[in-house]
Structures are given as C-alpha cells and as structure tokens.
Amino acid sequence: MAVMSGLSIGQLAAKAELSASTLLYYESVGLLPAPERKNGQRRYDECLQKINNTGAC
C-alpha cells in the first residue's frame, strides 16, 4: 500500500487548531490555495506554517 504525502484536511485542521469546515471556507474565499488531490482527497503540504503565522496560507 502506498503512503500518501502531505496532510489530510483533518490532520491539518487538528494541527492548526481549526475545524475542517473553516479550512474549506478559507479555500473557497481564496485564503488557502487549492490543494493537490491524491485519490480524490485533499493533501496539504506547506500550508500549516503559514496558517499558524497569518491565519491563512
């Protein structure tokens, strides 16, 4: 089984102490870039540092 790189939306939400729906909202209004998708799942990479510093990616 292949290991997926990047964080799932749930993992990113937990690390950023936000809800997944907040991250989806940020994405919809352009505060987060559209993430890469693997097997239909969003995979976030370097956004966490930016979210912690600015509240957006």
PDB file of C-alpha atoms in Angstrom:
ATOM      1  CA  MET A   1       0.000   0.000   0.000  1.00  0.00           C
ATOM      2  CA  ALA A   2       1.405   3.416  -0.986  1.00  0.00           C
ATOM      3  CA  VAL A   3       1.858   6.089   1.653  1.00  0.00           C
ATOM      4  CA  MET A   4       0.263   9.439   0.809  1.00  0.00           C
ATOM      5  CA  SER A   5       2.397  12.508   1.297  1.00  0.00           C
ATOM      6  CA  GLY A   6       1.033  15.685   2.794  1.00  0.00           C
ATOM      7  CA  LEU A   7      -1.603  16.207   5.419  1.00  0.00           C
ATOM      8  CA  SER A   8      -5.268  15.392   5.096  1.00  0.00           C
ATOM      9  CA  ILE A   9      -7.707  18.187   5.840  1.00  0.00           C
ATOM     10  CA  GLY A  10      -8.456  16.601   9.214  1.00  0.00           C
ATOM     11  CA  GLN A  11      -4.777  16.375  10.129  1.00  0.00           C
ATOM     12  CA  LEU A  12      -4.156  19.971   9.065  1.00  0.00           C
ATOM     13  CA  ALA A  13      -7.234  21.162  10.971  1.00  0.00           C
ATOM     14  CA  ALA A  14      -6.048  19.428  14.145  1.00  0.00           C
ATOM     15  CA  LYS A  15      -2.532  20.861  13.886  1.00  0.00           C
ATOM     16  CA  ALA A  16      -3.819  24.360  13.126  1.00  0.00           C
ATOM     17  CA  GLU A  17      -6.488  24.071  15.867  1.00  0.00           C
ATOM     18  CA  LEU A  18      -9.224  24.923  13.363  1.00  0.00           C
ATOM     19  CA  SER A  19     -12.185  22.955  12.082  1.00  0.00           C
ATOM     20  CA  ALA A  20     -12.073  21.276   8.683  1.00  0.00           C
ATOM     21  CA  SER A  21     -15.050  23.421   7.647  1.00  0.00           C
ATOM     22  CA  THR A  22     -13.018  26.559   8.445  1.00  0.00           C
ATOM     23  CA  LEU A  23     -10.240  25.334   6.168  1.00  0.00           C
ATOM     24  CA  LEU A  24     -12.775  24.625   3.414  1.00  0.00           C
ATOM     25  CA  TYR A  25     -14.160  28.141   3.854  1.00  0.00           C
ATOM     26  CA  TYR A  26     -10.646  29.628   3.665  1.00  0.00           C
ATOM     27  CA  GLU A  27     -10.114  27.674   0.450  1.00  0.00           C
ATOM     28  CA  SER A  28     -13.435  28.867  -1.033  1.00  0.00           C
ATOM     29  CA  VAL A  29     -12.643  32.552  -0.427  1.00  0.00           C
ATOM     30  CA  GLY A  30      -9.065  32.258  -1.671  1.00  0.00           C
ATOM     31  CA  LEU A  31      -7.172  32.427   1.630  1.00  0.00           C
ATOM     32  CA  LEU A  32      -5.868  28.901   1.091  1.00  0.00           C
ATOM     33  CA  PRO A  33      -4.664  27.724  -2.293  1.00  0.00           C
ATOM     34  CA  ALA A  34      -6.495  24.762  -3.781  1.00  0.00           C
ATOM     35  CA  PRO A  35      -4.556  21.734  -2.541  1.00  0.00           C
ATOM     36  CA  GLU A  36      -3.239  18.881  -4.599  1.00  0.00           C
ATOM     37  CA  ARG A  37      -5.569  15.894  -4.628  1.00  0.00           C
ATOM     38  CA  LYS A  38      -4.487  12.279  -4.394  1.00  0.00           C
ATOM     39  CA  ASN A  39      -7.116   9.588  -4.808  1.00  0.00           C
ATOM     40  CA  GLY A  40      -9.777  12.288  -4.500  1.00  0.00           C
ATOM     41  CA  GLN A  41      -8.511  13.514  -1.121  1.00  0.00           C
ATOM     42  CA  ARG A  42      -7.082  16.963  -0.482  1.00  0.00           C
ATOM     43  CA  ARG A  43      -3.418  16.787   0.546  1.00  0.00           C
ATOM     44  CA  TYR A  44      -1.922  19.887   2.158  1.00  0.00           C
ATOM     45  CA  ASP A  45       1.830  20.368   2.371  1.00  0.00           C
ATOM     46  CA  GLU A  46       3.401  23.650   3.434  1.00  0.00           C
ATOM     47  CA  CYS A  47       0.247  25.490   4.494  1.00  0.00           C
ATOM     48  CA  LEU A  48       0.473  24.800   8.218  1.00  0.00           C
ATOM     49  CA  GLN A  49       3.321  27.239   8.891  1.00  0.00           C
ATOM     50  CA  LYS A  50       1.500  29.995   7.009  1.00  0.00           C
ATOM     51  CA  ILE A  51      -1.793  29.314   8.799  1.00  0.00           C
ATOM     52  CA  ASN A  52      -0.108  29.497  12.197  1.00  0.00           C
ATOM     53  CA  ASN A  53       1.615  32.786  11.341  1.00  0.00           C
ATOM     54  CA  THR A  54      -1.128  34.613   9.456  1.00  0.00           C
ATOM     55  CA  GLY A  55      -4.360  32.685   9.735  1.00  0.00           C
ATOM     56  CA  ALA A  56      -4.198  31.942   6.005  1.00  0.00           C
ATOM     57  CA  CYS A  57      -1.954  30.176   3.572  1.00  0.00           C
TER      58      CYS A  57
END
